[in-house]
Coordinates of C-alpha atoms in Angstrom, one line a residue:
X1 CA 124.8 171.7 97.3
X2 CA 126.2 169.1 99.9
X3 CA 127.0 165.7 98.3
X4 CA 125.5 163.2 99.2
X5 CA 126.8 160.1 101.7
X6 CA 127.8 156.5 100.6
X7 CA 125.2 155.0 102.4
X8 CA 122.4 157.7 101.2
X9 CA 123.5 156.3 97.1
X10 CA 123.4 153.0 98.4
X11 CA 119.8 153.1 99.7
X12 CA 119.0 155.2 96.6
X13 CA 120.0 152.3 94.2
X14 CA 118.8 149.5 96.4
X15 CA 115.2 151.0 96.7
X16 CA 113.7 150.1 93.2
X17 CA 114.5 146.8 94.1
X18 CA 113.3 147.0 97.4
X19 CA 109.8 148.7 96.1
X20 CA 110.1 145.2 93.6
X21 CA 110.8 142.8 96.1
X22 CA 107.5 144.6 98.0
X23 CA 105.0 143.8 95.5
X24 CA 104.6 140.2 96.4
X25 CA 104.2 139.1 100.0
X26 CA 103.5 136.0 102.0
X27 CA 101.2 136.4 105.9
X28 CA 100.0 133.7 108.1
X29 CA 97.6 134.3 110.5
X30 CA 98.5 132.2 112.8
X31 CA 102.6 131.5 114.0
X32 CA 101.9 128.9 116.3
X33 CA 98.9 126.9 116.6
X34 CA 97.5 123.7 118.5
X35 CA 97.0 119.8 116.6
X36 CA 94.0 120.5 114.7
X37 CA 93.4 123.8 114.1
X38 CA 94.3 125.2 110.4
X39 CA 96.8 127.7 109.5
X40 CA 96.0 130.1 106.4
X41 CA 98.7 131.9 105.0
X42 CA 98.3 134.5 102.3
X43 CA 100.2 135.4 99.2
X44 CA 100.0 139.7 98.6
X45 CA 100.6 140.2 94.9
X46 CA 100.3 143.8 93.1
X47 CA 99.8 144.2 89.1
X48 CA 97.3 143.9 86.5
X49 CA 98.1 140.5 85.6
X50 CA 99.0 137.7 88.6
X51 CA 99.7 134.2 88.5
X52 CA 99.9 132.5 91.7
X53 CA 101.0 129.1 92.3
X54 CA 98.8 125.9 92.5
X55 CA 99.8 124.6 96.1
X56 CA 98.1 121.0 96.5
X57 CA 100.0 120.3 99.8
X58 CA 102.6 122.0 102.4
X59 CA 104.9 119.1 104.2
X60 CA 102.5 116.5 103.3
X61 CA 99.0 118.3 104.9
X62 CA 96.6 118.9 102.2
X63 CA 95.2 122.5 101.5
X64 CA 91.9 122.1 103.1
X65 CA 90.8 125.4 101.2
X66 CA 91.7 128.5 99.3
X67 CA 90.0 131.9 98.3
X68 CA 91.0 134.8 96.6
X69 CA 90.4 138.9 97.4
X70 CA 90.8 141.9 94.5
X71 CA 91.4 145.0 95.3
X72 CA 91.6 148.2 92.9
X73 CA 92.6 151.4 94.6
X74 CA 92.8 155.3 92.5
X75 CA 95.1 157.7 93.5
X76 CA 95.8 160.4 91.8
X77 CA 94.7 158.8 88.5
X78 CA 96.8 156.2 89.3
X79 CA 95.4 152.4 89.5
X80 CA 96.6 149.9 91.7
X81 CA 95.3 146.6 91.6
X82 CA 95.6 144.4 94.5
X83 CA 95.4 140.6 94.3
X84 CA 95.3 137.9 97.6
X85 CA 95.3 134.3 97.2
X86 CA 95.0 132.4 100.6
X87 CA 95.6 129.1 101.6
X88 CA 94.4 127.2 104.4
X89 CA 95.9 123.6 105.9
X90 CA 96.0 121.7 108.9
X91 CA 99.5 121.0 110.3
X92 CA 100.1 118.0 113.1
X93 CA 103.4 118.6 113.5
X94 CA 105.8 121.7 112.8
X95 CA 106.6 123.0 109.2
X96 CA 108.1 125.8 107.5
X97 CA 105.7 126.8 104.4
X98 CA 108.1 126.9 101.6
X99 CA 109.2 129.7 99.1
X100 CA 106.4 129.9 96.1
X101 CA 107.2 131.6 92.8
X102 CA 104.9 134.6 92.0
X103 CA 104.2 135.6 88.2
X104 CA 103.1 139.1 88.2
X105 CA 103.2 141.5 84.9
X106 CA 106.0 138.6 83.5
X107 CA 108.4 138.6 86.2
X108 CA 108.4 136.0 88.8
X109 CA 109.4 136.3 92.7
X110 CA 109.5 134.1 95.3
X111 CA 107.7 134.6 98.4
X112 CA 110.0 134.1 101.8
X113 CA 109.3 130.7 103.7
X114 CA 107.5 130.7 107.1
X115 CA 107.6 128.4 109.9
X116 CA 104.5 127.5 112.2
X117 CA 104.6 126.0 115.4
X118 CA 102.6 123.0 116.1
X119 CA 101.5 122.2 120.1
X120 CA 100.3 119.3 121.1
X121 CA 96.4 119.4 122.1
X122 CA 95.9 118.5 125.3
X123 CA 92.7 115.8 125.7
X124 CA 90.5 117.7 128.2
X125 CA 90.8 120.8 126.1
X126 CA 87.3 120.6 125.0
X127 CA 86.0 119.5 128.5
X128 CA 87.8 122.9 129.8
X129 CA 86.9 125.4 127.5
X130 CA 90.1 125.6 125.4
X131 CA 88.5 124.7 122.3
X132 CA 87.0 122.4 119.8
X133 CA 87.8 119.4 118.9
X134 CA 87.0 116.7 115.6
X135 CA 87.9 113.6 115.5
X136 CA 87.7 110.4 113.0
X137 CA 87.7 106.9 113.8
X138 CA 87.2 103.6 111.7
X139 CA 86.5 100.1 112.8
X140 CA 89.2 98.5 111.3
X141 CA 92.5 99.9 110.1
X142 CA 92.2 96.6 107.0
X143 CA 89.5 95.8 104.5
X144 CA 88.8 93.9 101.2
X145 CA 87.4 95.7 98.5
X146 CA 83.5 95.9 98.9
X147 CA 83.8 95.4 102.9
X148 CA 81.8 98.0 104.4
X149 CA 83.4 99.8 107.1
X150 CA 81.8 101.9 110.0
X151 CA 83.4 105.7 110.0
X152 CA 82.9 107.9 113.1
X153 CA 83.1 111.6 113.1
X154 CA 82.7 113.1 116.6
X155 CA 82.9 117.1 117.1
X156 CA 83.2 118.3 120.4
X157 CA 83.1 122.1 121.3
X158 CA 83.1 123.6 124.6
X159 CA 79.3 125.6 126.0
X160 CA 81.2 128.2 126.9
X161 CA 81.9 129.6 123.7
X162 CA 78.1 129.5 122.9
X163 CA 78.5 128.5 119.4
X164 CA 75.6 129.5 117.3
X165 CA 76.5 127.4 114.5
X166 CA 78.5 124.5 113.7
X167 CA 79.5 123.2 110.5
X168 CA 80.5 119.6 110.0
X169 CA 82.0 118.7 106.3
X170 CA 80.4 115.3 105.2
X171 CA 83.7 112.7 104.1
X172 CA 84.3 112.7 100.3
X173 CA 87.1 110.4 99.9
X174 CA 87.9 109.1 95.8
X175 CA 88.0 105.1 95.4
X176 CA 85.2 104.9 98.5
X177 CA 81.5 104.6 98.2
X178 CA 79.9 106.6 101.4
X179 CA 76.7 106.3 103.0
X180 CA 75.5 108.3 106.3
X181 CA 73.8 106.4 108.6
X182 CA 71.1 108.6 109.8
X183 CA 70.7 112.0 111.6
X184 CA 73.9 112.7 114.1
X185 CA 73.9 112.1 117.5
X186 CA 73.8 115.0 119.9
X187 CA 74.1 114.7 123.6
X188 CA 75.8 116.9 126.6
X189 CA 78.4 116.6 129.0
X190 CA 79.6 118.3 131.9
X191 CA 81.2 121.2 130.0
X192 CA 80.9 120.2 126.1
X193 CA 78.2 119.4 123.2
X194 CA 79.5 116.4 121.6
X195 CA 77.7 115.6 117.9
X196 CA 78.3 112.1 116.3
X197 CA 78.1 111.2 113.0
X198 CA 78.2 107.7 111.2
X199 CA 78.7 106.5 107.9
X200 CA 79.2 103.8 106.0
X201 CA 82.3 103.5 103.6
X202 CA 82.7 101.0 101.0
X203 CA 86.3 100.4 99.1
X204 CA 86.1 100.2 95.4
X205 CA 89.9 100.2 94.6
X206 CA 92.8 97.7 96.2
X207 CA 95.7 99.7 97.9
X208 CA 96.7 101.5 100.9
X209 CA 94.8 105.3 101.4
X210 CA 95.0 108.2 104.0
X211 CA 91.6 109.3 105.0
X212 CA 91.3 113.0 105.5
X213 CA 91.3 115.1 107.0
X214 CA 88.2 116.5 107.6
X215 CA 87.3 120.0 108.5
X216 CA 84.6 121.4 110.2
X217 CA 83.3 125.4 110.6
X218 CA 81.8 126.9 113.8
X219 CA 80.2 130.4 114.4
X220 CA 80.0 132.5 117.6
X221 CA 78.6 135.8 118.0
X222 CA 81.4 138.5 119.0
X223 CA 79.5 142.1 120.5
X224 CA 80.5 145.1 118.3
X225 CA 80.6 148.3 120.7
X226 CA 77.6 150.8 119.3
X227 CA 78.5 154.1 117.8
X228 CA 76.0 155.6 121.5
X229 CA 78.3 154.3 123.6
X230 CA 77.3 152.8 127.0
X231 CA 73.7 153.8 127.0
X232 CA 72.0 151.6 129.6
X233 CA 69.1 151.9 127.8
X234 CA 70.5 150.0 124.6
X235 CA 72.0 147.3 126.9
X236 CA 69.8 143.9 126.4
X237 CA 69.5 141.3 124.3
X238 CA 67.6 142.8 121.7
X239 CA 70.1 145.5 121.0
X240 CA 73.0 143.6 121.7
X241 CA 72.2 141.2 119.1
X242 CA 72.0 143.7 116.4
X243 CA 75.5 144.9 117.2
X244 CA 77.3 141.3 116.9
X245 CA 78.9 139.9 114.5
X246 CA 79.5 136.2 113.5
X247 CA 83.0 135.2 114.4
X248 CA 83.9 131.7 112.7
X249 CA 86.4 129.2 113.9
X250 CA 87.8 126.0 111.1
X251 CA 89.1 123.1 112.5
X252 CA 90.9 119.8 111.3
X253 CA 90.1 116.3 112.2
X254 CA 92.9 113.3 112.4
X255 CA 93.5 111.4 109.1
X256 CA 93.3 107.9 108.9
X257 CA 95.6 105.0 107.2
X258 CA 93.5 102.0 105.3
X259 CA 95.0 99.1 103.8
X260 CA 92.7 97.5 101.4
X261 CA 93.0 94.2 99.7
X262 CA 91.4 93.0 96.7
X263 CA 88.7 90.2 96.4
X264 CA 90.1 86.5 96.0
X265 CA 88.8 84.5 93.2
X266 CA 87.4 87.2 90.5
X267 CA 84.6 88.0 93.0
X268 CA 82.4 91.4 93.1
X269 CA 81.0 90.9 96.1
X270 CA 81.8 91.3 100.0
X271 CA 78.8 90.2 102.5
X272 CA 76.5 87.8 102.3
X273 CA 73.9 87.1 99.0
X274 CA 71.2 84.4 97.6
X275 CA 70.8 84.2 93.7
X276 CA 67.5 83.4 92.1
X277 CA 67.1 83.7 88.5
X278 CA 63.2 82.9 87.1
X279 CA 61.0 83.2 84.0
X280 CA 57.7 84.0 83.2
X281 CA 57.2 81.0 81.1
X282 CA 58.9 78.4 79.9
X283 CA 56.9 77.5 76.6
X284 CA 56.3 80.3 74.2
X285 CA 55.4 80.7 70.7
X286 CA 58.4 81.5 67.9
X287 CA 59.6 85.2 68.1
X288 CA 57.2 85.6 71.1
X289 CA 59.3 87.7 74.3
X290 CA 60.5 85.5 77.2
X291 CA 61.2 87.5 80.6
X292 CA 64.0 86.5 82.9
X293 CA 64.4 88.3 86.6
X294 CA 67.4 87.8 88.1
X295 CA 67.5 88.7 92.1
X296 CA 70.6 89.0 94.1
X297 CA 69.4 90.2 98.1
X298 CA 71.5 90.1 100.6
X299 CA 73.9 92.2 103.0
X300 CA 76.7 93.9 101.8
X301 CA 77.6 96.2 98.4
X302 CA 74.9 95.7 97.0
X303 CA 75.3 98.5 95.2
X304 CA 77.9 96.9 92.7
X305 CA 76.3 94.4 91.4
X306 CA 77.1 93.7 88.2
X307 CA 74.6 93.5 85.1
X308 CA 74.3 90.0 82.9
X309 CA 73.9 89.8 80.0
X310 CA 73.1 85.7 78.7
X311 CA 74.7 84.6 75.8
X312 CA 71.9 83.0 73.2
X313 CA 73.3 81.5 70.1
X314 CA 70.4 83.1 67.1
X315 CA 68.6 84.7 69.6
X316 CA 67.9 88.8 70.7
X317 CA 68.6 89.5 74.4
X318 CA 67.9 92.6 76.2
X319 CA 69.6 93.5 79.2
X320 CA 68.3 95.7 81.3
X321 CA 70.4 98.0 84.1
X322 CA 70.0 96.1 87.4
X323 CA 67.6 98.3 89.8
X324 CA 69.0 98.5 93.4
X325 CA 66.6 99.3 95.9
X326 CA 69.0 99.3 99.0
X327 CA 68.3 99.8 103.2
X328 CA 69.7 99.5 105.9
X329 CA 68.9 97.2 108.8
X330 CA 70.6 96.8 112.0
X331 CA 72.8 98.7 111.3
X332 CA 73.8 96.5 108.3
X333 CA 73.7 97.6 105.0
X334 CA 72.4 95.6 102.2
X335 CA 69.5 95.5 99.9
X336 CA 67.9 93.4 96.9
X337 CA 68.9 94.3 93.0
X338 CA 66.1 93.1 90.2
X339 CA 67.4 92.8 86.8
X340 CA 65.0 92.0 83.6
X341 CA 66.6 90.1 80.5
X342 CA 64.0 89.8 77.7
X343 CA 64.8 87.2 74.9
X344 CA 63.3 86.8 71.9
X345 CA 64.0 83.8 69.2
X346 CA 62.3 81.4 66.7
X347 CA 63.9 78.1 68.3
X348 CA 64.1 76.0 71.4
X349 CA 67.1 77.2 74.0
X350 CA 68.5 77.0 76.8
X351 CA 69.3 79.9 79.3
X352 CA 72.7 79.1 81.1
X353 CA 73.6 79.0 84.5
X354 CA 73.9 82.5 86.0
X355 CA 77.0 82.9 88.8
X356 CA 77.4 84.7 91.7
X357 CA 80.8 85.1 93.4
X358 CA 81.1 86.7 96.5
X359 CA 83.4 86.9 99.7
X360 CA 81.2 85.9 102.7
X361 CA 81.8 88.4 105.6
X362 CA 81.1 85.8 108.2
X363 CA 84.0 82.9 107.1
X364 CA 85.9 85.1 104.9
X365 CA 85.9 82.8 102.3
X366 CA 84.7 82.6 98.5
X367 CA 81.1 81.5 98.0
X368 CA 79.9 80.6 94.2
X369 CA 76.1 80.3 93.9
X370 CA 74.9 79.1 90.5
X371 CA 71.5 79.0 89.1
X372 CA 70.1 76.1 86.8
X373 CA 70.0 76.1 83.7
X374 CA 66.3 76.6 82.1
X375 CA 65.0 75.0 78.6
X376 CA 62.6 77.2 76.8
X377 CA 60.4 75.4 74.2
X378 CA 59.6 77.2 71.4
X379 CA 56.3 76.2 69.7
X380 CA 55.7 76.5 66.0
X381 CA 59.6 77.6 65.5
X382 CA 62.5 76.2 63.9
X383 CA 65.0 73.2 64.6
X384 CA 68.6 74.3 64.9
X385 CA 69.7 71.4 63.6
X386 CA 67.5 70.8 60.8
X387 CA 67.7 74.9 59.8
X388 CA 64.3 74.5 59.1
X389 CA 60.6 75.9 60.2
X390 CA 58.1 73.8 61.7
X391 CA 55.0 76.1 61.3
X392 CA 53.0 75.9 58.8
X393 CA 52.8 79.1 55.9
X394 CA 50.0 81.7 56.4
X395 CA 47.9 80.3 54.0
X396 CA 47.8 76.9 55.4
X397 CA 46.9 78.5 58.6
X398 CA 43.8 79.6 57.5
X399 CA 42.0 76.1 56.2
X400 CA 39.3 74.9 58.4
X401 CA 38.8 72.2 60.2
X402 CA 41.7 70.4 62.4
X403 CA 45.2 69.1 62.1
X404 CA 43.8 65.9 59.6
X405 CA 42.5 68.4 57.3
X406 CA 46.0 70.9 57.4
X407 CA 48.1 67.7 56.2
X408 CA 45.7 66.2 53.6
X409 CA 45.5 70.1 52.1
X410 CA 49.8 69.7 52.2
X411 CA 49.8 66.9 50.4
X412 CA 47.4 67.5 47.5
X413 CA 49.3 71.0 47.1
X414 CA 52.4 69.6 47.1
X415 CA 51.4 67.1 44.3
X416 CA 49.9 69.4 42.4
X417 CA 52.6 72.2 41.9
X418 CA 55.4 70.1 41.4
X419 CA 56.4 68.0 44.6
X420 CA 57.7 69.1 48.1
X421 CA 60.7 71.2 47.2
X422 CA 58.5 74.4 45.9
X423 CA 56.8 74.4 49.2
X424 CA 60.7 73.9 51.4
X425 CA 62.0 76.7 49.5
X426 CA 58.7 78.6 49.9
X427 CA 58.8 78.3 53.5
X428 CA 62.9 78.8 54.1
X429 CA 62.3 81.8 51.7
X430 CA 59.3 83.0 54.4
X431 CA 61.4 82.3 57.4
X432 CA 64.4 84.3 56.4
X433 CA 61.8 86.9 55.5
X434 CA 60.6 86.9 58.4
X435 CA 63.6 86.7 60.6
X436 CA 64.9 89.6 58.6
X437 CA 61.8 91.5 59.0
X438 CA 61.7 91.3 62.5
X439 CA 65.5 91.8 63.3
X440 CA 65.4 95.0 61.0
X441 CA 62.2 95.6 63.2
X442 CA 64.1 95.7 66.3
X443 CA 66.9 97.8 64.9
X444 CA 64.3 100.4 63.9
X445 CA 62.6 100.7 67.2
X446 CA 66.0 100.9 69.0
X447 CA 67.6 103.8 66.5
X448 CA 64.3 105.3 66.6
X449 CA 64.4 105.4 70.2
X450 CA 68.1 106.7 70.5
X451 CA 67.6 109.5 68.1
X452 CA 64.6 110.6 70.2
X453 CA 66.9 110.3 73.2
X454 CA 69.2 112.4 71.7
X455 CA 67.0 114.8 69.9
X456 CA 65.9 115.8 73.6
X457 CA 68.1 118.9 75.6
X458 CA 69.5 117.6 78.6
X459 CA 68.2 120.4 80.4
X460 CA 64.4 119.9 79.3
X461 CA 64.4 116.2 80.3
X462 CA 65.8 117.0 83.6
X463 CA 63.2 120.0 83.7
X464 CA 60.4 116.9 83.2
X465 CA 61.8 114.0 84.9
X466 CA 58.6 111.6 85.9
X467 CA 60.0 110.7 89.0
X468 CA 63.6 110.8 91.4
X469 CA 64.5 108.0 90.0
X470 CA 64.7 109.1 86.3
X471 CA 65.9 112.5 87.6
X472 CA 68.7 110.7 89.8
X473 CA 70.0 108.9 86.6
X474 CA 70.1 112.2 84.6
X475 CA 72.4 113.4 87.4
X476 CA 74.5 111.2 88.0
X477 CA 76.9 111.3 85.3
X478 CA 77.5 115.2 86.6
X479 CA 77.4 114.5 90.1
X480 CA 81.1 114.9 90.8
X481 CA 81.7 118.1 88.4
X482 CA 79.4 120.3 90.7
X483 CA 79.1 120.5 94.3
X484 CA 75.4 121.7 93.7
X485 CA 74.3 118.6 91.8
X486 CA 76.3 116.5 93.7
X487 CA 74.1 117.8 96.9
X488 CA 71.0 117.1 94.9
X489 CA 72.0 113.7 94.6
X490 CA 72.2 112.5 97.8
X491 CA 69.2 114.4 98.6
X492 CA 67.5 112.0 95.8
X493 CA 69.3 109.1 97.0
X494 CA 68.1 109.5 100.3
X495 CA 64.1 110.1 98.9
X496 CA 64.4 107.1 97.0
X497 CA 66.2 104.7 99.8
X498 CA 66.0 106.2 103.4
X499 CA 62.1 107.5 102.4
X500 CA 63.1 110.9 102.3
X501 CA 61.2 113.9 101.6
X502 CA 63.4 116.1 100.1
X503 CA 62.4 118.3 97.4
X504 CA 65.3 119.5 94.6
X505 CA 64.7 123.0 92.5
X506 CA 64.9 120.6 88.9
X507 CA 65.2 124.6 87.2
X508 CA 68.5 125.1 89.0
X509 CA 69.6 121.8 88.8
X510 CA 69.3 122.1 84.4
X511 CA 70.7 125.5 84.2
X512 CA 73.6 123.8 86.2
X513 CA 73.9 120.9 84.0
X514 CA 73.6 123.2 80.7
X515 CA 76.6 125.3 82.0
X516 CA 78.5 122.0 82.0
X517 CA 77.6 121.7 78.8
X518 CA 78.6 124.7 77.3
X519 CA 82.0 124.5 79.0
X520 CA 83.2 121.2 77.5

């Protein structure tokens, strides 16, 4: 037997390492690329149990989006289970994708960096058929907190390509409220289709944020060669469009850098308000409901205004949630929010002044509108001072004739069962009664009402919501845990403020939240 060479052992002994090494493996499908188009690399890892890493970012360019592939092939009896992670970003400017550790069956490797070229884009290359583009643009680069700001999302792809599809991802950015403004514009030039979309974006948070990017998705059809060759016969559209294939293209817009400052003066508001705060009457009987409507209209966020709540000394207030019905106008958001405060009590008060602080857009400065304060009188109720009731007991109530005959029938009762102070404590004795019936009244209703609240699946009242509105707040407190509900909420928002006419499947939308549920 011949022995066997130096270098023969050494590949012998370096092979199980090699056959290690190959188990995990990094591709990118793209080495070099131009500004805006996304790069996906792929991490190869073989075993029954794989851990990959959780990659938010690669040289400071978010991963846009990431999918995983399994694959389980036999031979021979033997199983071998293929896993592929992928990640896809949008570089600006060269990078090298660094080294990522691997778990697979307990031992962990590290995939080999890679480096990706990054050309610039030239401007025309839409115009001349080189490819599409997206771009964002704001109105201004500084903002206070509640300022709205106009965002502009142009996509511009080439006819040449004769995209069938395009896909446009709507802007989703945390500490911003966003509202589209209507369907996009799409118009022609010489050699591109340009679509426009506009929204609205309102900061809720002080600070300084990078916008973006945004990514968008286009489709083409690519012609597949038929298994009958080049049959003239088979060559028109009807044929050729059964033997194509959809061939789709992601892009990457620009991002965008925001300074945002926060209001001066403790104030909610940016734009432009009036404040008007009115009852239903201002003379009531004791314990009878009073109604206060507050209205705040205006331009601006409306959306944040806040909820008040009056304080009453010895009185009940309900506050209800403020209802925003909102619009836009000239390309000006704004709207008017009605809020209800119902107060109930046995004695004169006052409501207090309501405020309203707000930066106006016009002079940039801080605005305070207050309303005036309103006396209620209270008829038949008690003084605060005194801490006694000025109504008359039941009893007394019902003697005939008029007010001569009510105080004649006082004082011949008080005289004969033993002066004034039997009737005082009889009547303190009634009020507290009463107050305590009443307050215990209240506390019924509302406990009655929450357990009935509660007793009720979340899935069955969203299955017989009376109306978008109630279905919209059952949603909203799952909106950003589920890309499906979340859709549905816009689709709502849009039915109930832009007079859509969409139509949400409310079976889906339970089973959805139920899931939610469960998985807490």
């Amino acid at each position: 037997m011949k022995p066997i060479p130096g270098s023969k052992w050494l590949l012998l002994l370096l092979l199980p390492l090699w056959l290690a090494a190959s188990t995990v493996r990094v591709e990118v499908d793209k080495p070099s690329v131009v500004q805006g188009e996304t790069v996906t690399f792929t991490i190869h890892a073989e075993g029954k149990d794989v851990t990959f890493p959780v990659v938010r970012s690669v040289d400071g360019f978010a991963i846009l989006a990431t999918a995983q592939k399994r694959n389980i092939s036999i031979v021979n009896g033997s199983v071998t289970r293929s896993i592929a992670k992928s990640y896809t970003f949008a570089p600006m400017h060269d990078v090298t994708i660094p080294s990522f550790e691997v778990t697979v069956d307990g031992t962990t490797y590290r995939t080999d960096p890679v480096k990706v070229e990054v050309r610039d884009r030239p401007e025309t290359s839409a115009a001349t058929g080189a490819g599409p583009t997206l771009q964002m643009t704001l109105d201004k680069s500084e903002a206070h907190v509640g300022e709205p700001l106009t965002l502009e999302v142009k996509i511009r792809y080439p006819k040449s390509k004769r995209y069938v599809d395009v896909q446009v991802q709507k802007p989703e950015f945390a500490n911003f409220w966003i509202k589209q403004l209507g369907d996009p514009q799409v118009y022609d030039d010489a050699e591109a289709t340009v679509r426009v979309y506009r929204y609205l974006l309102f900061p809720q948070k002080a600070g300084d944020f990078e916008l973006g990017p945004l990514t968008a998705k286009l489709a083409r059809r690519v012609m597949m060669k038929p298994s009958f060759g080049n049959d003239p016969f088979f060559d028109d559209d009807f044929f050729n469009s059964m033997f194509a294939r959809l061939e789709w293209q992601r892009i990457a817009s620009n991002t965008l850098d925001l300074h945002v400052e926060p209001l001066p003066g403790g104030a909610e508001l940016y734009g432009n308000f009036d404040l008007n705060v009115s009852v239903d009457r201002r003379e009531v009987e004791a314990n009878r409901p009073v109604r206060v409507t507050i209205r705040i209209e205006g331009y601006g966020n409306i959306d944040d205004v806040r909820k008040y709540e009056p304080s009453i000394p010895d009185a009940v207030v309900y506050a209800d949630e403020p209802k925003i019905e909102a619009y836009i106008r000239g390309g000006r958001y704004g709207g008017t929010a009605l809020q209800t405060v119902t107060i109930v009590a046995d004695h004169n008060y006052t409501i207090p002044s309501l405020t309203l602080r707000y930066v106006d857009s016009e002079s940039g400065k801080l605005v305070e509108k207050r309303s005036e304060p309103i006396a209620i009188t209270v008829r038949g109720g008690r003084s605060l001072s005194a801490g006694v009731t000025m109504q008359p007991p039941p009893a007394l109530q019902e003697s005939p004739g008029g007010h001569g005959s009510e105080e004649k029938s006082v004082t011949a009762s008080s005289k004969g069962r033993g002066g004034g102070a039997f009737w005082w404590a009889y009547l303190l004795f009634g009020t507290v009664l009463g107050a305590g019936g009443l307050y215990g009244w209240l506390r019924l209703r509302e406990r009655l009402r929450s357990v009935r609240h509660k007793e009720i699946p979340i899935g069955k009242r969203i299955r017989t919501a009376g109306s978008d509105r109630e279905l919209l707040a059952l949603l909203l407190p799952y909106a950003k845990k589920s890309a499906y509900i979340d859709r549905a909420v816009r689709l709502l928002e849009e039915n109930l403020f832009e007079k859509g006419r969409h139509r949400v499947d409310r079976e889906e939308l339970a089973w959805e939240v139920e899931e939610l549920e469960e998985g807490r």
